[in-house]
Structures are given as C-alpha cells and as structure tokens.
CSV table of C-alpha atoms in Angstrom, one decimal:
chain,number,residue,atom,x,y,z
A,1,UNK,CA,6.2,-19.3,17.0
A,2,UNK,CA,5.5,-16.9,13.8
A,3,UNK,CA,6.2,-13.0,14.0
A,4,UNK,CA,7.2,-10.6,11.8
A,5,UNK,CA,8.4,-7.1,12.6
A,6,UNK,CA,7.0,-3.7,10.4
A,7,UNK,CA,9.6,-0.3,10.7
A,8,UNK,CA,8.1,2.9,9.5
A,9,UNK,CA,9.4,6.0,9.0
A,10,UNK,CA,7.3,9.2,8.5
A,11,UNK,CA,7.5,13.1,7.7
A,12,UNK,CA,5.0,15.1,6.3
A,13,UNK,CA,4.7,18.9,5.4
A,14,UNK,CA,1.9,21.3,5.6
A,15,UNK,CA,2.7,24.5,4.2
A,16,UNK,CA,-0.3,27.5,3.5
A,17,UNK,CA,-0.1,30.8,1.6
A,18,UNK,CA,-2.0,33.8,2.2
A,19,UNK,CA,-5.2,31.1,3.1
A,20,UNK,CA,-5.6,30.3,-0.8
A,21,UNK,CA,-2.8,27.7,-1.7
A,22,UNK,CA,-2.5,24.8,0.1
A,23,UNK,CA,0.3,22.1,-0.3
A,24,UNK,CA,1.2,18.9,2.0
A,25,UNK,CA,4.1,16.6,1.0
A,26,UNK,CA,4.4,13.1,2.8
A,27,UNK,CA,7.0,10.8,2.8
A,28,UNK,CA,6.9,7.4,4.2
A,29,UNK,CA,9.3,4.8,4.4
A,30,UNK,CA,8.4,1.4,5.5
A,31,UNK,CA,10.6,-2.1,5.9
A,32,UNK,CA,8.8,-5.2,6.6
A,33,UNK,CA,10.8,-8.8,7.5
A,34,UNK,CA,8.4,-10.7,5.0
A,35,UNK,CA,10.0,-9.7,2.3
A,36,UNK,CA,14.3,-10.9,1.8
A,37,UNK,CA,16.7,-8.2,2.4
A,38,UNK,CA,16.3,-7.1,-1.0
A,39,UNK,CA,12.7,-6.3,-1.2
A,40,UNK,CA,12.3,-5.3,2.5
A,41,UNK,CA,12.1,-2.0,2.1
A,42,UNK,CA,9.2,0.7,0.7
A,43,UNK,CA,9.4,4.2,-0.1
A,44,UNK,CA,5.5,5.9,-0.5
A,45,UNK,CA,5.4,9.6,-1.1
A,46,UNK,CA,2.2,11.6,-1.7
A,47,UNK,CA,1.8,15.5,-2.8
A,48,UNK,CA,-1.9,17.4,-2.2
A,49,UNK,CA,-2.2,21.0,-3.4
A,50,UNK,CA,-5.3,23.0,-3.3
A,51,UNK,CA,-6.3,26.6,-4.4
A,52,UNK,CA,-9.1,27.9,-2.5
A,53,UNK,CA,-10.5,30.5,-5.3
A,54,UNK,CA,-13.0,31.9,-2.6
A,55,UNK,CA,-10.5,33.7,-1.2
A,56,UNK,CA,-9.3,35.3,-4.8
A,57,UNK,CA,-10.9,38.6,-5.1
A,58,UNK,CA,-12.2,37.9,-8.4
A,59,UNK,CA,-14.5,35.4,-7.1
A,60,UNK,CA,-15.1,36.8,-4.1
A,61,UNK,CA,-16.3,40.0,-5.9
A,62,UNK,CA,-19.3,37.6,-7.7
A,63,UNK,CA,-20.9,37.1,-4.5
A,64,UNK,CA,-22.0,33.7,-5.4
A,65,UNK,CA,-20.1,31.5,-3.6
A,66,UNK,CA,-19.6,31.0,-0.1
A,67,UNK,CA,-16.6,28.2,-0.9
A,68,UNK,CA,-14.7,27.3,-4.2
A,69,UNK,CA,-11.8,25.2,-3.8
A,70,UNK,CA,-9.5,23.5,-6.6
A,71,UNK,CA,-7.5,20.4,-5.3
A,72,UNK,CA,-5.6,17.5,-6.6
A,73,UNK,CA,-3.8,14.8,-5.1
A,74,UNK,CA,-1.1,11.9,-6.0
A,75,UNK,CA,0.2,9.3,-4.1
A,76,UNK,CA,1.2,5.4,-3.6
A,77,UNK,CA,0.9,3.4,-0.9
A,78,UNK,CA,2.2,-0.4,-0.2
A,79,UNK,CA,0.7,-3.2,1.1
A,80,UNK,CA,2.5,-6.3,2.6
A,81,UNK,CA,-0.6,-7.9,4.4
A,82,UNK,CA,-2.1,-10.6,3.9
A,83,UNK,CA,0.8,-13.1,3.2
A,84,UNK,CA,3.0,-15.4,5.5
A,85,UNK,CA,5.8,-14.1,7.5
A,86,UNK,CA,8.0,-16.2,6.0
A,87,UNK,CA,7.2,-16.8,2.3
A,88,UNK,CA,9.9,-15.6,1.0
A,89,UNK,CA,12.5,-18.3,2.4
A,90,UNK,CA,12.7,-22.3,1.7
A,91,UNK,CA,10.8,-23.5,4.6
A,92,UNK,CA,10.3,-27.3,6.0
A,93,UNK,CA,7.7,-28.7,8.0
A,94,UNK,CA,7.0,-32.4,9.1
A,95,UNK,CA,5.3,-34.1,6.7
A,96,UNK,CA,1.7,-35.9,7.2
A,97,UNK,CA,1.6,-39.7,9.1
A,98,UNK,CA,2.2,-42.0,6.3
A,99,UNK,CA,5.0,-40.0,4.9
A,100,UNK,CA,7.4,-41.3,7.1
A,101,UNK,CA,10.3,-43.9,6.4
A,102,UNK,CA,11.0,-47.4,8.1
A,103,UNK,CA,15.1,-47.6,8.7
A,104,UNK,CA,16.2,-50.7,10.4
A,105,UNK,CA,12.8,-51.1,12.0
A,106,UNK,CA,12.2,-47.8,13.2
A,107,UNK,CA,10.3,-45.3,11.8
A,108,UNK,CA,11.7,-41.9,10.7
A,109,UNK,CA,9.7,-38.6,10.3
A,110,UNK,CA,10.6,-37.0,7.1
A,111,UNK,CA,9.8,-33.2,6.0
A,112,UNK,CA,8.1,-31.4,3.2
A,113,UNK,CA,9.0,-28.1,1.6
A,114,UNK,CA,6.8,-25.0,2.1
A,115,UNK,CA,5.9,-23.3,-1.4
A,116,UNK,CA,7.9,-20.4,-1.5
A,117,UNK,CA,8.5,-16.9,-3.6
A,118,UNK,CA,12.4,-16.0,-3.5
A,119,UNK,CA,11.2,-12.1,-4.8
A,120,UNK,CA,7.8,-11.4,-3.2
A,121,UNK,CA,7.8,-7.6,-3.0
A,122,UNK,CA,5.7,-4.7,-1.7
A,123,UNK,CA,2.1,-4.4,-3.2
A,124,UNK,CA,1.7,-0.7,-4.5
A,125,UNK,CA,-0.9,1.3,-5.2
A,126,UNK,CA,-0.9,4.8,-7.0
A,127,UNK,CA,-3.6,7.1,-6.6
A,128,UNK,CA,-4.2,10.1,-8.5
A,129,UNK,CA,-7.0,12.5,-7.1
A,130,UNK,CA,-8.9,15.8,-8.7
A,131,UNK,CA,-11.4,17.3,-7.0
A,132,UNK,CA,-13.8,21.0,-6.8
A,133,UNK,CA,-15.2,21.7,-3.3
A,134,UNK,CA,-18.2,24.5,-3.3
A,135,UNK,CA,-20.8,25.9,-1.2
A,136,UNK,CA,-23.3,28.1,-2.1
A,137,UNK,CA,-26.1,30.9,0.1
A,138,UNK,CA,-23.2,30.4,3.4
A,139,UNK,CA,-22.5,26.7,2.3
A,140,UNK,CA,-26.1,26.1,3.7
A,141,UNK,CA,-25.8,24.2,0.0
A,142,UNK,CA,-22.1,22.7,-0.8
A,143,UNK,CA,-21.2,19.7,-2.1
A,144,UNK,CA,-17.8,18.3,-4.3
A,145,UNK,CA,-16.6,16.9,-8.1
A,146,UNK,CA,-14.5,14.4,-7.5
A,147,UNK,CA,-12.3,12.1,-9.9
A,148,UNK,CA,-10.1,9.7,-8.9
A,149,UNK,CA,-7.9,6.7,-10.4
A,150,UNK,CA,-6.1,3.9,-8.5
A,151,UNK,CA,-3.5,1.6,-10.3
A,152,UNK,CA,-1.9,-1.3,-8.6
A,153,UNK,CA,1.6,-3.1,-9.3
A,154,UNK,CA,3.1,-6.3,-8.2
A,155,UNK,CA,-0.4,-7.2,-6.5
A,156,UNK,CA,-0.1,-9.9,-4.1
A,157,UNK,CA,-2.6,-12.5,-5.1
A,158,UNK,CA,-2.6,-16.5,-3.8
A,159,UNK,CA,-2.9,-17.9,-8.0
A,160,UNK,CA,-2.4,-21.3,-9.2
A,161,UNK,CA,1.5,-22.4,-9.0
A,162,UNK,CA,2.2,-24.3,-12.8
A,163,UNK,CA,2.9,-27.8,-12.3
A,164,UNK,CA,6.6,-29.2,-11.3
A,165,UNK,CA,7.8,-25.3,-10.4
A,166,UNK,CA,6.6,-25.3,-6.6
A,167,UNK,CA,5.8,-27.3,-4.0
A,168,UNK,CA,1.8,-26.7,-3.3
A,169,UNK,CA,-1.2,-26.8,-5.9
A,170,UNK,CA,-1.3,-22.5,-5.4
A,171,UNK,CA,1.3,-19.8,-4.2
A,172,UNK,CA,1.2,-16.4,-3.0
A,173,UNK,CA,3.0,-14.1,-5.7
A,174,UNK,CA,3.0,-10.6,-7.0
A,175,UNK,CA,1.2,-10.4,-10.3
C-alpha cells in the first residue's frame, strides 16, 4: 500500500494605504515524505505591490481615466507531483518468473532493485510579474499590459539513466 503525506504551512498579509498602495506578502512552507529528511522540506514566499494612480490627484485631475493601476509581482512556488512516493529510497520488488533460483530443488524468488534518486528535491519555479491595469469613459473600455517571466530549477523530469549507474533504462531526477 503506497501513500505519501504533504504538511503545509501558510500566512499571508494584505496591507492597503489610503486606497492607492497595495502590498500582499505570503509565506508558505510545505514538507512532503517523497523527498529524504534532507530535502523534505520547502519554503515559497511571494510579494505583490500595486499603486493605483487613479486615486493620485494628479491623474485624477486629467479626467481621462476611470482606472490606472501599476503592479508587480514575485514569487516561487514548488512542485513535488508527479513522482513516486518513494523514489528517493533503495527499494526491492520481486523480480519477473524466470528470475528465480533453483536451491536443492526448490525454487526461490529473488528481488530486483527499484531505480532510485538518493537527492530528489522540490521542483521550483520563480515568477516575476509587471503589469498596468486601465479603464477608460467609466471602464466601459479597460483592459491590462502585462509581462511576465517564469524560471524553473531542479525540474523533475523522467530522462534517460547512463548505463551501469541505475537500475532501470530511465529515472526520475531533478535537472
């Protein structure tokens, strides 16, 4: 019977000033029992701030626009799905019929080893986020810029094993 078991912690803080700046801080903290006791644990913050100029009066004083907000994100999240609940640890299973030995007339089931990563690790993923929200004649016409930019580290990714260092044609690593 497989199972694995996923902790999270989570705080997060919304904090707004005068209705123009915006800022939300998050902090999550996440352990996992497919990874060994050294990797088990994840720590994912993110930060958001926004400036809503529609409120400035300097903008509000154009009478063009109905909304203007500046924002920008950052953040990183981890990923352990998608792998075995117990890929980190030297695992045997019985082997296939054939594989089995004849002692003293009697046949004797032998076992295999799993392919196995000692290190795996979390998967994680920063993000970075800009982005101009506006709206226009009441926001009867709005729209947003955005840009945004992902980067991931220690991907986990099933990839050919090199020959004589594991136990099965491919393993699931971080690469």
């Amino acid at each position: 019977d497989q199972r694995h078991v996923l902790l999270s912690y989570y705080g997060r803080v919304n904090y707004v000033l005068a209705t123009r700046y915006m800022l939300t801080a998050t902090l999550r903290r996440d352990g996992t029992s497919r990874f060994s006791k050294d990797n088990r644990w994840g720590t994912f913050p993110s930060v958001a701030v926004g400036w809503r100029l529609s409120e400035e009066s300097f903008i509000r004083n154009l009478n063009l626009f109905s909304n203007l907000k500046l924002r920008a994100s950052y953040g990183v999240t981890g990923q352990q799905e998608g792998i075995g609940n117990y890929n980190y640890l030297p695992v045997y299973t019985l082997s296939q019929l054939g594989a089995e030995y004849i002692f003293n007339s009697r046949i004797i089931n032998t076992y295999r080893s799993e392919a196995y990563v000692s290190d795996l690790k979390w998967e994680t993923t920063k993000a970075y986020n800009y982005g101009v929200d506006f709206g226009f004649f009441n926001n009867r016409l709005s729209g947003t810029i955005e840009y945004y930019t992902r980067k991931t580290k220690d991907l986990l990714a099933t990839v050919p094993s090199p020959a004589g260092t594991n136990f099965e044609k491919t393993i699931t690593t971080n690469v």
